[in-house]
Coordinates of C-alpha atoms and ligand atoms in Angstrom, one line a residue:
M1 CA -2.6 -22.1 -24.8
N2 CA -1.5 -18.7 -25.5
E3 CA 1.2 -17.5 -28.0
T4 CA 3.8 -16.2 -26.2
R5 CA 4.5 -12.7 -26.6
K6 CA 7.1 -10.3 -24.6
L7 CA 6.5 -7.9 -22.0
F8 CA 8.8 -4.8 -21.0
V9 CA 8.1 -3.3 -18.0
K10 CA 9.9 -0.3 -16.3
S11 CA 9.6 1.2 -12.8
F12 CA 10.0 4.7 -12.0
G13 CA 9.7 5.9 -8.2
C14 CA 8.9 4.2 -5.0
Q15 CA 9.2 0.3 -4.2
M16 CA 5.0 0.4 -4.4
N17 CA 5.6 0.8 -7.9
V18 CA 8.2 -2.2 -7.9
Y19 CA 5.8 -4.3 -6.4
D20 CA 3.1 -2.8 -8.8
S21 CA 5.2 -4.1 -12.1
Q22 CA 5.8 -7.9 -10.6
R23 CA 1.8 -8.1 -9.9
M24 CA 1.5 -6.7 -13.5
A25 CA 3.7 -9.4 -15.3
D26 CA 2.5 -11.8 -12.7
N27 CA -1.3 -11.2 -14.0
L28 CA -0.2 -11.4 -18.0
A29 CA 1.9 -14.5 -17.4
P30 CA -1.6 -16.4 -17.9
E31 CA -2.0 -14.5 -21.2
G32 CA 1.2 -15.9 -22.7
Y33 CA 3.7 -12.7 -22.0
V34 CA 7.0 -13.8 -20.9
E35 CA 8.9 -10.9 -19.3
T36 CA 12.2 -9.6 -21.2
A37 CA 15.4 -7.4 -20.2
T38 CA 14.8 -4.6 -23.0
A39 CA 12.3 -2.9 -24.7
D40 CA 14.2 -3.4 -28.0
D41 CA 12.0 -6.9 -29.0
A42 CA 9.1 -6.6 -26.6
D43 CA 5.5 -6.8 -27.8
L44 CA 4.4 -4.8 -25.2
V45 CA 5.8 -2.2 -23.1
I46 CA 4.4 -0.8 -19.6
L47 CA 5.5 2.6 -18.1
N48 CA 4.8 2.3 -14.3
T49 CA 5.6 5.9 -13.3
C50 CA 5.6 8.5 -10.4
H51 CA 4.3 11.9 -10.2
I52 CA 5.8 12.5 -7.0
R53 CA 8.1 15.2 -8.3
E54 CA 8.1 17.2 -11.7
K55 CA 11.5 15.6 -12.6
A56 CA 10.0 12.0 -12.7
A57 CA 7.2 13.0 -14.4
E58 CA 8.6 14.6 -17.1
K59 CA 11.3 11.7 -17.4
V60 CA 7.8 9.6 -18.5
Y61 CA 7.7 11.9 -21.3
S62 CA 11.3 11.6 -22.9
E63 CA 11.5 7.9 -22.2
L64 CA 8.0 7.8 -24.2
G65 CA 10.0 9.3 -27.3
R66 CA 12.5 6.7 -26.9
I67 CA 9.7 3.7 -27.4
R68 CA 7.8 5.5 -29.9
V69 CA 10.9 5.4 -32.2
M70 CA 11.5 2.0 -31.6
K71 CA 7.5 1.4 -32.2
E72 CA 8.0 2.9 -35.4
A73 CA 11.1 0.3 -36.4
A74 CA 8.8 -2.6 -35.0
A75 CA 6.2 -1.4 -37.5
V76 CA 8.4 -1.4 -40.5
E77 CA 9.5 -5.0 -39.5
G78 CA 5.6 -5.7 -39.6
R79 CA 5.2 -6.1 -35.8
R80 CA 3.3 -4.3 -33.4
L81 CA 4.5 -2.9 -30.4
V82 CA 1.7 -2.0 -27.6
I83 CA 3.0 1.1 -25.3
A84 CA 1.0 1.3 -21.9
V85 CA 1.4 4.2 -19.5
A86 CA 0.5 3.3 -15.6
G87 CA 0.9 4.3 -12.3
C88 CA 0.5 7.6 -10.9
V89 CA 1.4 9.9 -13.7
A90 CA -1.5 8.0 -16.0
Q91 CA -3.8 8.4 -13.1
A92 CA -2.8 12.1 -12.5
E93 CA -2.9 13.1 -16.6
G94 CA -5.5 10.1 -17.7
G95 CA -5.9 11.0 -21.3
E96 CA -3.8 14.3 -21.8
I97 CA -1.0 11.6 -22.3
M98 CA -2.1 10.4 -25.5
R99 CA -3.0 13.9 -26.3
R100 CA 1.0 14.6 -26.0
A101 CA 2.0 11.1 -26.6
P102 CA 0.0 9.8 -29.5
A103 CA 1.9 6.6 -29.8
V104 CA 0.7 5.2 -26.3
D105 CA -2.1 2.9 -26.5
L106 CA -3.8 2.6 -23.1
V107 CA -3.3 4.3 -19.9
F108 CA -4.3 2.7 -16.7
G109 CA -4.0 4.1 -13.0
P110 CA -2.9 2.1 -9.9
Q111 CA -6.0 0.4 -8.6
S112 CA -6.7 -0.8 -12.2
Y113 CA -3.8 -3.1 -13.0
H114 CA -6.1 -6.4 -12.7
R115 CA -8.2 -5.1 -15.5
L116 CA -4.8 -5.1 -17.9
P117 CA -5.9 -8.2 -20.2
D118 CA -9.2 -6.6 -21.0
L119 CA -7.5 -3.4 -21.4
L120 CA -4.9 -4.7 -23.6
A121 CA -7.6 -6.9 -25.7
R122 CA -9.3 -3.2 -26.3
A123 CA -6.2 -1.6 -27.2
E124 CA -5.7 -4.7 -30.0
R125 CA -8.9 -4.0 -31.5
G126 CA -7.4 -0.3 -31.7
E127 CA -9.4 1.5 -29.2
K128 CA -7.6 4.0 -26.6
P129 CA -8.7 2.5 -23.8
V130 CA -8.1 4.9 -20.2
D131 CA -8.9 3.5 -16.8
T132 CA -8.2 5.4 -13.9
E133 CA -11.3 4.4 -12.1
F134 CA -10.6 3.5 -8.2
P135 CA -13.1 0.7 -8.5
A136 CA -14.8 -0.4 -5.3
D137 CA -14.0 -4.1 -5.7
D138 CA -10.1 -4.8 -3.8
K139 CA -7.7 -5.3 -7.2
F140 CA -5.9 -8.0 -5.1
N141 CA -8.8 -10.6 -5.1
H142 CA -8.6 -10.5 -9.0
L143 CA -4.8 -10.8 -9.7
A144 CA -3.3 -13.9 -11.0
A145 CA -0.8 -15.6 -8.4
P146 CA 3.1 -15.4 -9.3
S147 CA 4.5 -18.6 -10.4
R148 CA 7.2 -20.3 -7.8
A149 CA 9.9 -19.7 -10.9
A150 CA 8.8 -15.7 -11.0
L151 CA 9.5 -16.1 -7.6
R152 CA 12.5 -17.5 -7.3
R153 CA 13.9 -15.3 -10.4
R154 CA 13.1 -12.3 -8.0
G155 CA 15.7 -13.4 -5.5
V156 CA 15.3 -13.8 -1.5
T157 CA 14.1 -10.5 -0.5
G158 CA 10.6 -9.3 -1.4
F159 CA 8.0 -6.8 -0.7
V160 CA 4.7 -7.3 -0.1
T161 CA 2.1 -4.0 -0.4
V162 CA -0.1 -4.4 2.8
Q163 CA -1.3 -0.4 2.7
E164 CA -2.2 1.8 -0.1
G165 CA -3.4 5.3 0.0
C166 CA -2.8 7.8 2.2
D167 CA -5.4 10.6 3.9
K168 CA -3.0 12.7 5.7
F169 CA -2.8 15.3 2.7
C170 CA 0.3 16.7 3.3
S171 CA 0.6 19.6 1.0
F172 CA 3.4 18.9 -0.8
C173 CA 2.3 15.7 -2.2
V174 CA -0.1 14.1 -4.3
V175 CA -0.1 10.4 -2.9
P176 CA -3.8 10.9 -1.4
Y177 CA -4.9 12.0 -5.2
T178 CA -3.0 9.4 -7.0
R179 CA -3.0 6.9 -4.9
G180 CA -6.6 7.6 -3.2
A181 CA -8.2 6.6 0.3
E182 CA -6.2 4.9 2.8
S183 CA -7.1 0.9 2.5
S184 CA -5.3 -2.1 4.2
R185 CA -5.3 -5.5 2.7
P186 CA -7.2 -8.2 5.0
V187 CA -4.4 -9.9 7.5
R188 CA -5.3 -13.3 5.6
Q189 CA -4.6 -12.1 2.2
V190 CA -1.0 -10.7 2.8
L191 CA -0.1 -13.9 5.7
A192 CA -0.8 -16.4 2.0
E193 CA 1.6 -14.0 0.2
I194 CA 4.1 -14.1 2.8
E195 CA 3.8 -17.7 2.8
R196 CA 3.9 -18.4 -1.0
L197 CA 7.3 -16.1 -1.2
A198 CA 8.8 -17.8 1.8
D199 CA 7.8 -21.4 -0.5
A200 CA 10.0 -19.8 -3.1
G201 CA 13.1 -19.2 -0.5
V202 CA 12.6 -16.0 -0.1
R203 CA 13.7 -15.3 3.7
E204 CA 13.2 -11.1 4.1
V205 CA 10.1 -9.6 3.5
T206 CA 9.4 -5.7 3.7
L207 CA 5.6 -4.9 3.9
I208 CA 5.0 -1.8 1.5
G209 CA 2.7 0.9 1.8
Q210 CA 2.6 4.9 1.5
N211 CA 1.6 5.0 4.9
V212 CA 2.3 1.6 6.2
N213 CA 2.2 1.9 9.7
A214 CA -1.7 3.0 9.6
Y215 CA -2.3 -0.2 8.7
H216 CA -5.4 -1.8 10.0
G217 CA -6.9 -4.5 7.9
E218 CA -9.3 -7.2 8.7
G219 CA -7.9 -9.8 11.3
F220 CA -9.0 -13.3 11.4
D221 CA -11.6 -12.2 14.3
G222 CA -13.0 -9.7 11.3
R223 CA -11.7 -6.9 13.4
P224 CA -9.4 -4.2 12.3
W225 CA -5.0 -5.3 13.2
S226 CA -2.4 -3.2 14.0
L227 CA 0.8 -3.8 11.8
A228 CA 2.5 -4.7 15.2
R229 CA -0.1 -7.7 15.0
L230 CA 0.7 -8.6 11.1
L231 CA 4.3 -8.4 11.8
A232 CA 3.8 -10.6 14.8
H233 CA 2.2 -13.5 12.7
A234 CA 4.4 -12.8 9.4
A235 CA 7.3 -13.7 11.5
R236 CA 5.9 -17.0 12.3
I237 CA 5.6 -18.1 8.8
S238 CA 8.4 -20.6 8.7
G239 CA 11.3 -19.6 6.9
I240 CA 11.3 -15.7 7.1
E241 CA 14.0 -15.0 9.2
R242 CA 13.7 -10.9 8.7
L243 CA 10.8 -8.2 8.4
R244 CA 11.1 -4.7 7.5
Y245 CA 8.1 -2.3 7.0
T246 CA 8.3 1.1 4.8
T247 CA 7.2 4.2 5.0
S248 CA 5.7 5.5 8.5
H249 CA 4.4 8.4 9.4
P250 CA 5.6 9.7 12.8
G251 CA 2.4 10.1 13.6
D252 CA 1.1 6.4 13.5
M253 CA 4.0 5.1 15.4
T254 CA 1.8 3.6 18.0
D255 CA 2.7 1.9 21.4
D256 CA 2.3 -1.6 20.0
L257 CA 4.6 -1.1 16.7
I258 CA 7.3 0.1 19.4
A259 CA 7.3 -2.6 21.5
A260 CA 7.4 -5.1 18.5
H261 CA 11.0 -3.3 17.9
R262 CA 11.7 -4.7 21.1
D263 CA 10.0 -8.0 21.3
L264 CA 10.2 -9.3 18.4
G265 CA 12.9 -11.1 16.8
A266 CA 12.9 -11.2 13.3
L267 CA 12.1 -7.4 12.8
M268 CA 15.4 -6.0 11.8
P269 CA 16.7 -2.8 13.8
Q270 CA 16.3 -0.7 11.0
L271 CA 13.1 2.2 10.5
H272 CA 12.4 4.7 7.9
L273 CA 10.8 7.5 9.4
P274 CA 10.3 10.5 7.1
V275 CA 10.6 13.9 9.2
Q276 CA 10.3 16.2 6.2
S277 CA 11.9 19.5 8.1
G278 CA 13.3 20.0 11.4
S279 CA 11.3 23.9 11.9
D280 CA 7.7 23.8 13.1
R281 CA 6.6 26.7 11.0
V282 CA 7.3 24.8 8.0
L283 CA 6.2 21.4 9.5
A284 CA 2.6 23.3 10.1
A285 CA 2.9 24.1 6.9
M286 CA 3.1 21.0 5.2
N287 CA 0.1 20.5 7.5
R288 CA 2.3 17.3 8.9
R289 CA 0.4 17.3 11.9
H290 CA 3.6 16.4 14.3
H291 CA 6.2 18.9 15.6
R292 CA 9.8 18.7 15.9
A293 CA 9.3 17.5 19.7
D294 CA 6.8 14.6 18.5
Y295 CA 9.6 13.4 16.3
I296 CA 12.4 13.7 19.0
D297 CA 9.7 11.7 21.1
V298 CA 9.1 9.3 19.0
V299 CA 12.7 8.6 18.0
A300 CA 13.7 8.2 21.9
R301 CA 11.2 5.6 22.6
L302 CA 12.1 3.8 19.8
R303 CA 15.6 4.0 20.7
H304 CA 14.7 3.1 24.4
A305 CA 12.9 -0.3 22.7
R306 CA 15.7 -0.7 20.3
P307 CA 19.1 1.2 21.7
D308 CA 20.5 -0.3 18.2
L309 CA 17.8 1.0 15.9
A310 CA 19.2 2.8 12.7
L311 CA 17.0 5.2 11.0
S312 CA 16.2 6.6 7.7
S313 CA 14.5 10.1 6.6
D314 CA 13.0 12.3 4.0
F315 CA 13.7 15.3 3.5
I316 CA 12.2 18.4 1.1
V317 CA 13.9 21.7 1.3
G318 CA 12.4 24.9 0.2
F319 CA 8.8 24.3 1.1
P320 CA 7.2 27.5 0.2
G321 CA 8.4 30.0 3.0
E322 CA 11.1 28.4 4.1
T323 CA 13.3 30.7 5.8
E324 CA 17.2 30.5 6.4
A325 CA 16.3 29.8 10.2
D326 CA 13.7 27.1 9.2
F327 CA 16.6 25.3 7.0
A328 CA 19.1 25.6 9.9
A329 CA 16.2 23.6 12.0
T330 CA 16.6 21.0 9.8
L331 CA 20.4 20.5 9.7
D332 CA 20.4 20.8 13.5
L333 CA 17.7 18.1 13.5
V334 CA 20.0 15.5 11.7
G335 CA 22.6 15.8 14.0
E336 CA 20.5 15.3 16.9
I337 CA 19.0 12.5 15.5
G338 CA 21.8 10.6 13.8
Y339 CA 20.9 9.0 10.8
A340 CA 22.4 5.9 9.0
S341 CA 21.0 7.1 5.7
A342 CA 18.4 9.6 4.7
F343 CA 16.8 10.9 1.1
S344 CA 16.4 14.2 0.4
F345 CA 14.4 16.8 -2.4
N346 CA 14.3 20.1 -3.3
Y347 CA 10.4 21.0 -2.9
S348 CA 8.8 20.1 -6.6
A349 CA 5.7 22.0 -7.0
R350 CA 2.9 19.5 -7.8
P351 CA -0.6 21.0 -9.6
G352 CA -3.7 20.1 -7.3
T353 CA -1.8 20.0 -4.4
P354 CA -1.7 23.1 -1.5
G355 CA 1.7 23.7 -1.3
A356 CA 1.8 24.9 -5.2
E357 CA -0.9 27.6 -4.4
L358 CA 1.2 28.9 -1.5
P359 CA 3.2 32.7 -1.6
D360 CA 6.7 32.7 -0.9
Q361 CA 8.1 29.8 -3.1
I362 CA 11.6 29.3 -2.6
E363 CA 14.4 30.2 -6.1
D364 CA 15.5 27.3 -7.2
K365 CA 19.0 28.3 -6.8
V366 CA 18.6 28.4 -3.0
K367 CA 17.1 25.3 -2.7
S368 CA 19.7 23.6 -4.3
E369 CA 22.1 25.4 -2.7
R370 CA 20.0 24.2 0.8
L371 CA 19.9 20.7 -0.7
Q372 CA 23.9 20.4 -0.9
R373 CA 24.2 21.6 2.6
L374 CA 21.6 19.1 4.2
Q375 CA 23.7 16.7 1.9
R376 CA 27.0 17.4 3.2
E377 CA 25.3 16.8 6.9
I378 CA 23.4 13.8 5.6
D379 CA 26.7 12.4 4.8
R380 CA 28.5 13.0 7.9
S381 CA 25.6 11.5 9.8
Q382 CA 26.2 7.7 7.4
A383 CA 29.6 8.1 7.7
A384 CA 29.3 8.3 11.6
F385 CA 27.0 5.4 11.3
N386 CA 28.8 3.5 9.3
R387 CA 32.4 4.1 11.4
R388 CA 30.6 2.3 13.9
S389 CA 30.4 -1.1 12.1
L390 CA 34.1 -1.2 11.7
G391 CA 35.6 -4.4 13.6
E392 CA 31.7 -5.8 14.2
T393 CA 30.7 -8.9 13.3
F394 CA 26.6 -9.1 12.6
D395 CA 24.5 -11.4 10.7
V396 CA 24.5 -10.7 6.4
L397 CA 22.1 -12.2 4.6
F398 CA 23.4 -12.6 1.1
E399 CA 21.2 -11.6 -1.9
R400 CA 23.1 -11.2 -5.4
P401 CA 26.7 -11.5 -6.9
G402 CA 29.1 -8.4 -6.2
R403 CA 30.9 -6.3 -8.6
H404 CA 34.1 -7.9 -8.8
D405 CA 34.7 -12.0 -9.2
G406 CA 34.5 -13.9 -6.0
Q407 CA 32.3 -11.0 -4.4
I408 CA 28.7 -11.5 -2.9
V409 CA 26.6 -9.0 -1.5
G410 CA 24.0 -9.0 1.2
R411 CA 22.6 -6.4 3.9
S412 CA 23.2 -6.5 7.5
P413 CA 20.4 -6.0 10.0
Y414 CA 21.0 -2.3 9.4
L415 CA 20.3 -2.0 5.6
Q416 CA 23.5 -1.3 5.0
P417 CA 25.0 -3.4 1.9
L418 CA 27.5 -5.4 2.4
Q419 CA 30.7 -6.6 -0.2
V420 CA 32.4 -10.2 0.9
N421 CA 34.6 -12.5 -0.7
A422 CA 32.3 -15.9 -0.3
P423 CA 31.1 -18.4 -2.5
Q424 CA 28.1 -17.8 -4.5
S425 CA 26.7 -20.9 -2.9
L426 CA 26.1 -18.5 0.4
I427 CA 23.2 -16.2 -1.8
G428 CA 20.2 -16.4 0.1
E429 CA 22.0 -17.8 3.6
I430 CA 22.3 -15.8 6.6
A431 CA 26.2 -15.5 7.5
A432 CA 28.3 -14.1 10.6
V433 CA 30.5 -11.3 8.7
T434 CA 33.3 -8.7 10.4
V435 CA 33.2 -5.6 8.7
T436 CA 37.2 -4.9 8.0
E437 CA 36.8 -1.2 5.6
I438 CA 34.7 1.0 4.7
S439 CA 35.4 3.2 1.7
S440 CA 33.1 5.9 1.0
N441 CA 30.4 4.6 2.6
S442 CA 30.7 0.9 0.9
L443 CA 31.4 -1.3 3.3
F444 CA 33.5 -5.1 3.0
G445 CA 33.6 -7.3 5.2
V446 CA 35.4 -11.2 5.3
L447 CA 33.5 -14.1 6.5
A448 CA 33.5 -14.5 10.7
P449 CA 34.4 -17.7 12.0
A450 CA 32.0 -17.6 15.4
P451 CA 28.3 -16.6 14.9
A452 CA 27.1 -13.6 14.8
R453 CA 25.8 -11.8 18.0
Q454 CA 22.3 -10.8 18.4
P455 CA 22.7 -7.4 16.6
A456 CA 22.7 -5.0 19.3
L457 CA 25.9 -3.2 18.5
L458 CA 25.1 0.1 16.8
G459 CA 23.9 1.6 20.3
A460 CA 22.6 4.9 19.2
E461 CA 25.3 8.0 20.1
A462 CA 22.0 10.7 20.5
Ligands
SAM25 N1 4.3 8.5 3.1 C1 5.6 9.2 3.2 C2 5.8 9.9 4.5 O1 4.8 10.2 5.3 O2 6.7 10.5 4.7 C3 6.3 10.0 1.9 C4 6.2 8.9 0.7 S1 6.0 10.1 -0.4 C5 5.9 8.9 -1.6 C6 8.3 10.1 -0.7 C7 8.7 11.0 -0.2 O3 8.8 11.9 -1.4 C8 8.1 12.0 1.0 O4 8.9 11.5 1.8 C9 9.0 13.3 0.7 O5 10.1 13.5 0.9 C10 9.1 13.3 -1.1 N2 8.4 14.5 -1.3 C11 6.9 14.0 -2.0 N3 6.2 15.2 -2.3 C12 7.1 16.3 -2.9 C13 7.2 17.2 -3.4 N4 6.5 17.8 -3.8 N5 8.5 17.7 -3.4 C14 9.7 17.2 -3.4 N6 9.7 16.3 -2.6 C15 8.2 15.5 -1.9
SF4_26 FE1 2.0 12.1 1.1 FE2 3.1 10.5 3.4 FE3 2.1 12.6 3.6 FE4 0.4 11.0 2.9 S1 1.5 10.7 4.8 S2 0.6 13.2 2.5 S3 1.9 9.4 1.5 S4 3.8 12.5 2.6

């Protein structure tokens, strides 16, 4: 039996990093590592980093400054604190991280974390390993499966990575460089992981990937299966009541995936479909490979298949060369589509991407002013969507205790969080809730006496 050591993993960025962090912890459990909630008493701290925007990457260095102080304090007490940097900053900067932050003991990229036990052994011997390779063998074949107890602690909703990397090369984006070429996990492997989650009480699974709807994993017949086909099989797993997937590229919304939104009861009526900009000129400069009209058309087809579909998106403002007219086209698109929610970001020039080399970089002041205007438009859109929920009843999956005593929080089929006064014993259950109050985009509800009707009520106004 290995001696018990404490592990603290901090995730930055997207859901894929949250998932990777969990798998790192799973892989270290057989080595005797148990997770702890803070870095203070940890023997090993892993920062699982994000490189998507400059601010995200810089956060890592300020965090490393704080942890270096803890490492020094631990040394005074005669303890060794090992610091590891993982994820996309690790992939992009490699050994440079150790030059900037010498307290770091090891650096490894998103494709190398199955080799963590070996990397740690080397770090303990005083080496400073850096592993940012894209190995030919699939890391998922080497990762230890999580224990049932670990899965139960993580709650009633779970993520499963089904696809990694990206071949689209949008001109602003580091993902194709940090996560590598697009690859899909085999159907059998994905379904086995979902079965394990279901067995541990998970009711809702979100299939994740940088470009998840490009999924083409090997199926039972040895041929590539589409995401729609994978979802159909996942929906048959006993205990799995709800399915979602994220993040999708508009160009990969195939007919079978659109039809799945009509035919698959477990597939929730909600979709994150980033458009980035409403201007064709900017979309072309971004190398998004679709026009504004294509996006509008795909949304129309989705809403034809599933009229109550709640949509969300990502937007980038201030891409090089973006004029006021281009930006107005983005504002206009938000109004035209009608989003349930959306993320919006100032463009951040990332070293090594084509966007960073473009002339006409936009001043920060202009970007920030446009971002504020866009966020006001998104808020209006979200408020309109939420208002349509008032007085409606739908099924809510309760996930955790609420902020106040006696409250629990769950999510509607449209991914809206809902606070309800109800017993904690309902956590993990799906129950009908009537929305009674909306306050600055927070929804409150009461348990409904009657069963919820199928969610088909938030008919799109567009
Ligand atoms: N694959 C998804 C897609 O096609 O839209 C996006 C994945 S990316 C990890 C998440 C979001 O980060 C993007 O949708 C984009 O809005 C934002 N993002 C990516 N690079 C950015 C940059 N250089 N500056 C600002 N935002 C960026
Ligand atoms: Fe990045 Fe998404 Fe474009 Fe791929 S499709 S390059 S992940 S923004």
